[in-house]
Short mmCIF file of C-alpha atoms in Angstrom, two decimals:
data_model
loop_
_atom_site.label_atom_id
_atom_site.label_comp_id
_atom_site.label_asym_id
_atom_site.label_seq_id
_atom_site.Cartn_x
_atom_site.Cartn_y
_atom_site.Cartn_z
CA UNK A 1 -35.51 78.50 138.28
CA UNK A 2 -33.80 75.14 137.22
CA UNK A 3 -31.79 73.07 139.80
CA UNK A 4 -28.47 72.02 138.07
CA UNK A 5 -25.99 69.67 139.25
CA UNK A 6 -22.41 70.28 138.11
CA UNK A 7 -20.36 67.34 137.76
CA UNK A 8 -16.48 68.58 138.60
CA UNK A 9 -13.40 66.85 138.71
CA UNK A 10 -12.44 66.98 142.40
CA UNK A 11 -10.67 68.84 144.37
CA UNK A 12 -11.90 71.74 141.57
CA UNK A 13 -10.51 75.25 142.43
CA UNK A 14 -12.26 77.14 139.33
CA UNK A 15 -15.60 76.75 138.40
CA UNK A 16 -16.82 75.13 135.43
CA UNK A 17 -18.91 78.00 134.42
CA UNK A 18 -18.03 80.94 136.37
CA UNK A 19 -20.99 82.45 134.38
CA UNK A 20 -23.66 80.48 136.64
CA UNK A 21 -22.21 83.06 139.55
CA UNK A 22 -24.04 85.40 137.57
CA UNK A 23 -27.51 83.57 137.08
CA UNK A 24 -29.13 84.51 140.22
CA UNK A 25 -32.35 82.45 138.66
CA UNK A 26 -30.32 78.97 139.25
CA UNK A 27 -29.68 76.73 141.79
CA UNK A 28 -26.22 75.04 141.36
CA UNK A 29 -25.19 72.09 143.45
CA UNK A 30 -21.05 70.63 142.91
CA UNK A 31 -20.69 66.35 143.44
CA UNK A 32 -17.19 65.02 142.40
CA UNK A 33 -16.62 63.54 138.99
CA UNK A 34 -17.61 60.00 139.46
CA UNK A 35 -20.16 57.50 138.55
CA UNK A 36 -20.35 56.25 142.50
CA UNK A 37 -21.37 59.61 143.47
CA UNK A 38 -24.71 59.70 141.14
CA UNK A 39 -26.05 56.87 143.59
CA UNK A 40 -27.03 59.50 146.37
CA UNK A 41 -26.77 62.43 143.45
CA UNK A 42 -30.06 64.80 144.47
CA UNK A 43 -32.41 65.30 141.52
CA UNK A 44 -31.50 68.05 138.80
CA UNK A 45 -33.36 69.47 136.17
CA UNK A 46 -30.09 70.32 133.98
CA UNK A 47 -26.67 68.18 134.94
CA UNK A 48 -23.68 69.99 133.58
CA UNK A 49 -20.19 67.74 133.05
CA UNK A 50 -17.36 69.29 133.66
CA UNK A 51 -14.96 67.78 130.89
CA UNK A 52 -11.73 70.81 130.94
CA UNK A 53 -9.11 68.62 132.72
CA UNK A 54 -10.57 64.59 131.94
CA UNK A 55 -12.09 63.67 128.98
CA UNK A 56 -12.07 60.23 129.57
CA UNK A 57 -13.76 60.22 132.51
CA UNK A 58 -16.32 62.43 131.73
CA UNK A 59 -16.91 60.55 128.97
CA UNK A 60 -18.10 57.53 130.42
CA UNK A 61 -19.86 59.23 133.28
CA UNK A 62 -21.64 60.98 130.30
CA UNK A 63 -22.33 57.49 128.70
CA UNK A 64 -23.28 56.33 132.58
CA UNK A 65 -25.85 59.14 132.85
CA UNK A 66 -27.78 57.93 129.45
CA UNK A 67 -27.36 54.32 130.34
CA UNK A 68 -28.81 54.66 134.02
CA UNK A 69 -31.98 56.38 132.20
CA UNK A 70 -31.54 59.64 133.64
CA UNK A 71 -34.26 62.13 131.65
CA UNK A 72 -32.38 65.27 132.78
CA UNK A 73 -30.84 67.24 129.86
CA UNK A 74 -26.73 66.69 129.98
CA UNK A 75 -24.57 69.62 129.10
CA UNK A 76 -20.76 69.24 128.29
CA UNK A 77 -18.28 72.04 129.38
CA UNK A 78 -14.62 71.61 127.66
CA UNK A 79 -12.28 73.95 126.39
CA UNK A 80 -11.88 74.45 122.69
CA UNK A 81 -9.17 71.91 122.45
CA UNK A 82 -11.56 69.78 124.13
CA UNK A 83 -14.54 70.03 121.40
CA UNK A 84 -12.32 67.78 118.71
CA UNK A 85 -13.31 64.89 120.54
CA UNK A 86 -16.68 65.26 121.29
CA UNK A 87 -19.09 62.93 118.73
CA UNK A 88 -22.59 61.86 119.57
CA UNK A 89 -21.72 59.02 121.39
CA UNK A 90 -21.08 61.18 124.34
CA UNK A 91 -25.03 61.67 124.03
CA UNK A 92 -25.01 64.74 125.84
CA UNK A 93 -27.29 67.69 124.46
CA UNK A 94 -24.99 70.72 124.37
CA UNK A 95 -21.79 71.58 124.39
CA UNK A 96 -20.61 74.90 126.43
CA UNK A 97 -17.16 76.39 126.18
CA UNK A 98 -16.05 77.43 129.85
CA UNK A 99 -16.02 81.20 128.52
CA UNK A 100 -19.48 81.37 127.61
CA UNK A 101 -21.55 84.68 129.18
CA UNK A 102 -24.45 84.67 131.55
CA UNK A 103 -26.91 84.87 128.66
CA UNK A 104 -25.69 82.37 126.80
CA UNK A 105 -25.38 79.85 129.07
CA UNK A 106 -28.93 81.04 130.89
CA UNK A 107 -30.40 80.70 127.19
CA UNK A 108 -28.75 76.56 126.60
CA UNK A 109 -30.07 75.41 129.71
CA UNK A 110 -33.51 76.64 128.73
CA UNK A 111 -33.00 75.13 125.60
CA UNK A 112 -32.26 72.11 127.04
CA UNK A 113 -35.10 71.89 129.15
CA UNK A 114 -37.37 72.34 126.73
CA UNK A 115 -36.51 69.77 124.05
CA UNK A 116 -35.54 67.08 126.72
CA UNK A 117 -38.22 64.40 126.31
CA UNK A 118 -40.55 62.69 129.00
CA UNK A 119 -37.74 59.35 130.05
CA UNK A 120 -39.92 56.04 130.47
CA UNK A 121 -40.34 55.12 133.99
CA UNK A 122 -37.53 53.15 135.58
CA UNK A 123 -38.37 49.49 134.88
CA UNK A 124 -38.56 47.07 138.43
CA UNK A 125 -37.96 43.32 137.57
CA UNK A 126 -39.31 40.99 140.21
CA UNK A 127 -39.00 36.90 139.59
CA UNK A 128 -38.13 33.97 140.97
CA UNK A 129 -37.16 35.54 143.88
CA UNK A 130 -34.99 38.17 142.78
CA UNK A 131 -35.70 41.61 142.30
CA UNK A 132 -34.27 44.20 140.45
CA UNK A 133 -35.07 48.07 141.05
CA UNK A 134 -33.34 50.31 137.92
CA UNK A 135 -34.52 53.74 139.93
CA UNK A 136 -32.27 52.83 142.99
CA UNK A 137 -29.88 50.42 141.19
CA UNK A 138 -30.44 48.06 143.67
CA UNK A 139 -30.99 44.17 143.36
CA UNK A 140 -32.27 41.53 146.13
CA UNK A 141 -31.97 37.93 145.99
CA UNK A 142 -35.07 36.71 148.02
CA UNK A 143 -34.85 39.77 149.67
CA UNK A 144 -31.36 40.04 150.69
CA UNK A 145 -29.48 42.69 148.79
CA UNK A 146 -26.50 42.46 146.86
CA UNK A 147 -23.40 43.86 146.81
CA UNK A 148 -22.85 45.08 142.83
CA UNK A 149 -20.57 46.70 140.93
CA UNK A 150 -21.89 49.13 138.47
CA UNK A 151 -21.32 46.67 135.75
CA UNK A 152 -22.50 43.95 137.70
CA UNK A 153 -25.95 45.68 137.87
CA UNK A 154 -26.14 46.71 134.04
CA UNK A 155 -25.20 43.25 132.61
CA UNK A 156 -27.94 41.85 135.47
CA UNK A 157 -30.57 44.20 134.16
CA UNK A 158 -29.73 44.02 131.12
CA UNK A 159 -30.17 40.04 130.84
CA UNK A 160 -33.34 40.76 132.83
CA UNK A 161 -35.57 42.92 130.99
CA UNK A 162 -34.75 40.38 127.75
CA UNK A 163 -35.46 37.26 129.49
CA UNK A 164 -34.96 34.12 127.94
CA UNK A 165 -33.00 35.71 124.64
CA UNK A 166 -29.56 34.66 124.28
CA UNK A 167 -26.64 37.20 123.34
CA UNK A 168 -22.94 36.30 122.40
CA UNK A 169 -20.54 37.54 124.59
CA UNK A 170 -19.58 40.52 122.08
CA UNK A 171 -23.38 41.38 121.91
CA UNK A 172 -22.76 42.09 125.69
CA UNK A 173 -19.94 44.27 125.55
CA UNK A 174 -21.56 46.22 123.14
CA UNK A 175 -24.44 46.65 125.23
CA UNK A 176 -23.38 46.94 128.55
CA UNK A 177 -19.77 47.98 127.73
CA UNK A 178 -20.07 50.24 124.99
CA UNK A 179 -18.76 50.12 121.51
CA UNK A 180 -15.89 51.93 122.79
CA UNK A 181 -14.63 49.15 125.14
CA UNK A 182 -11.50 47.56 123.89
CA UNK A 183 -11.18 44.58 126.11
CA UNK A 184 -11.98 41.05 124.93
CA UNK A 185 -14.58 39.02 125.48
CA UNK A 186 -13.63 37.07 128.56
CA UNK A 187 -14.22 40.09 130.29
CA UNK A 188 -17.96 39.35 130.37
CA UNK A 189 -16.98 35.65 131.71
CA UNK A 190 -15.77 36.83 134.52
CA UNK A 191 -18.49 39.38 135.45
CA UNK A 192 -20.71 36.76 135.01
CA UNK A 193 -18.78 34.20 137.10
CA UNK A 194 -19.32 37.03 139.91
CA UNK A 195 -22.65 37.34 139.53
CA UNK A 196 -23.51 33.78 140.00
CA UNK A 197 -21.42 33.26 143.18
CA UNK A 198 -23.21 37.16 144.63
CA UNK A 199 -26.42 35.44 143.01
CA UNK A 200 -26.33 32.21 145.40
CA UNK A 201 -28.95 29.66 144.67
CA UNK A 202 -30.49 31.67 141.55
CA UNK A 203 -27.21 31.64 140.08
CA UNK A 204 -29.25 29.24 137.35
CA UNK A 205 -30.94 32.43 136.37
CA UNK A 206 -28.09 33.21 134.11
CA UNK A 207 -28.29 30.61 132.00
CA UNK A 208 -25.33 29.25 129.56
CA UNK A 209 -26.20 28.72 125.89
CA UNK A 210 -23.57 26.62 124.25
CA UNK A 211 -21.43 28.21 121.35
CA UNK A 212 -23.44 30.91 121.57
CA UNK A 213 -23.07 32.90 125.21
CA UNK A 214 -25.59 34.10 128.03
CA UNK A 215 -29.69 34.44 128.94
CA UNK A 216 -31.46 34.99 131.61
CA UNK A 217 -33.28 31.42 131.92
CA UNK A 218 -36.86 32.18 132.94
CA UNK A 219 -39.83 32.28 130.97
CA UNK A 220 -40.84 34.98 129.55
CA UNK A 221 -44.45 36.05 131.22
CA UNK A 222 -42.09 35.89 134.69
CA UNK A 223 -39.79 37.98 134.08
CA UNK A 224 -41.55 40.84 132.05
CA UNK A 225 -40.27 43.95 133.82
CA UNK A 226 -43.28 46.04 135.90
CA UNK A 227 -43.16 49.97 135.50
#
């Protein structure tokens, strides 16, 4: 039996796969279509996205899922209008039409299952007093937590586990952002301007390298992120 979440669009009246009414063998469990909700998300074996009605969205909560290091397979139900504009950097691992029968949607998440790989261990970055914790997406600033944004937390992390290496400000976007982001480049100013003021007195940590753009300015045997 595999536990699946299914990630719907909410209020959702149909299901995404009426099919899974079918698969007896399954345990399904519905959470609204939103990256906020994968915080307190329980754990899956198989998460399904339900992409019929918002493409966008379920776009970049597929892009959130691979980002956050999830190692549960992702599966992508849209319509056949929908398929057009599915490419690989959804990085899900199948793609179900909402038609599809019992059997063939029993067979893709056993598929799935078995060619999804064994995910590296969230990392945990403790130094100088702050700590970061990528399983809970959590960060403390000697001890006290902090209130982040999602993006907040991924360009924090991010600068974290490469301590002490500088990246331009469109490096950033393309890392944190995604290739697909199509705002400019002060956006990253400002998230880091937010960051140092949440960050207090380490705000030093994110360091400002002249003509070039950001680091995180420790050294790097202190900050090497801990499995």
């Amino acid at each position: 039996m595999a536990h699946l979440l299914v990630v719907s669009p909410a209020p959702q009246t149909d299901p995404a796969l009426p099919a899974l009414e079918l698969l007896g063998q399954h345990r399904a469990r519905q959470i609204p279509l939103a990256a906020a909700q994968l915080v307190d998300a329980p754990e899956a074996d198989v998460i399904i996205v339900d992409a019929r009605t918002d493409l966008v969205s379920a776009r970049g909560l597929c892009r959130v899922l691979r980002t956050a290091g999830g190692s549960a397979p992702v599966l992508l139900v849209t319509t056949e209008g929908g398929l057009a504009a599915v490419t690989s950097e959804w990085q899900v691992d199948d793609v179900i039409l909402p038609t599809a029968g019992p059997a063939e949607v029993d067979a893709r998440i056993r598929l799935a299952q078995g060619r999804a790989p064994t995910g590296p261990e969230a990392t945990r970055v403790q130094t100088s007093g702050l700590t970061i914790d990528e399983s809970s997406y959590s960060a403390k600033a000697h001890g006290r937590p902090l209130d982040l944004t999602y993006r907040e937390f991924q360009l924090l992390h991010f600068l974290a586990t490469h301590p002490s290496r500088a990246f331009t400000r469109e490096q950033l976007l393309s890392e944190v952002w995604g290739y697909d982001y199509y705002g400019g480049t002060r956006t990253v100013d400002v998230h880091v301007r937010r960051l140092r003021a949440k960050l207090g007195d380490l705000e030093q940590l994110i360091g400002t390298v002249r003509n070039v753009g950001y680091r995180f300015a420790v050294p790097d045997e202190e900050a090497s992120p801990a499995a």
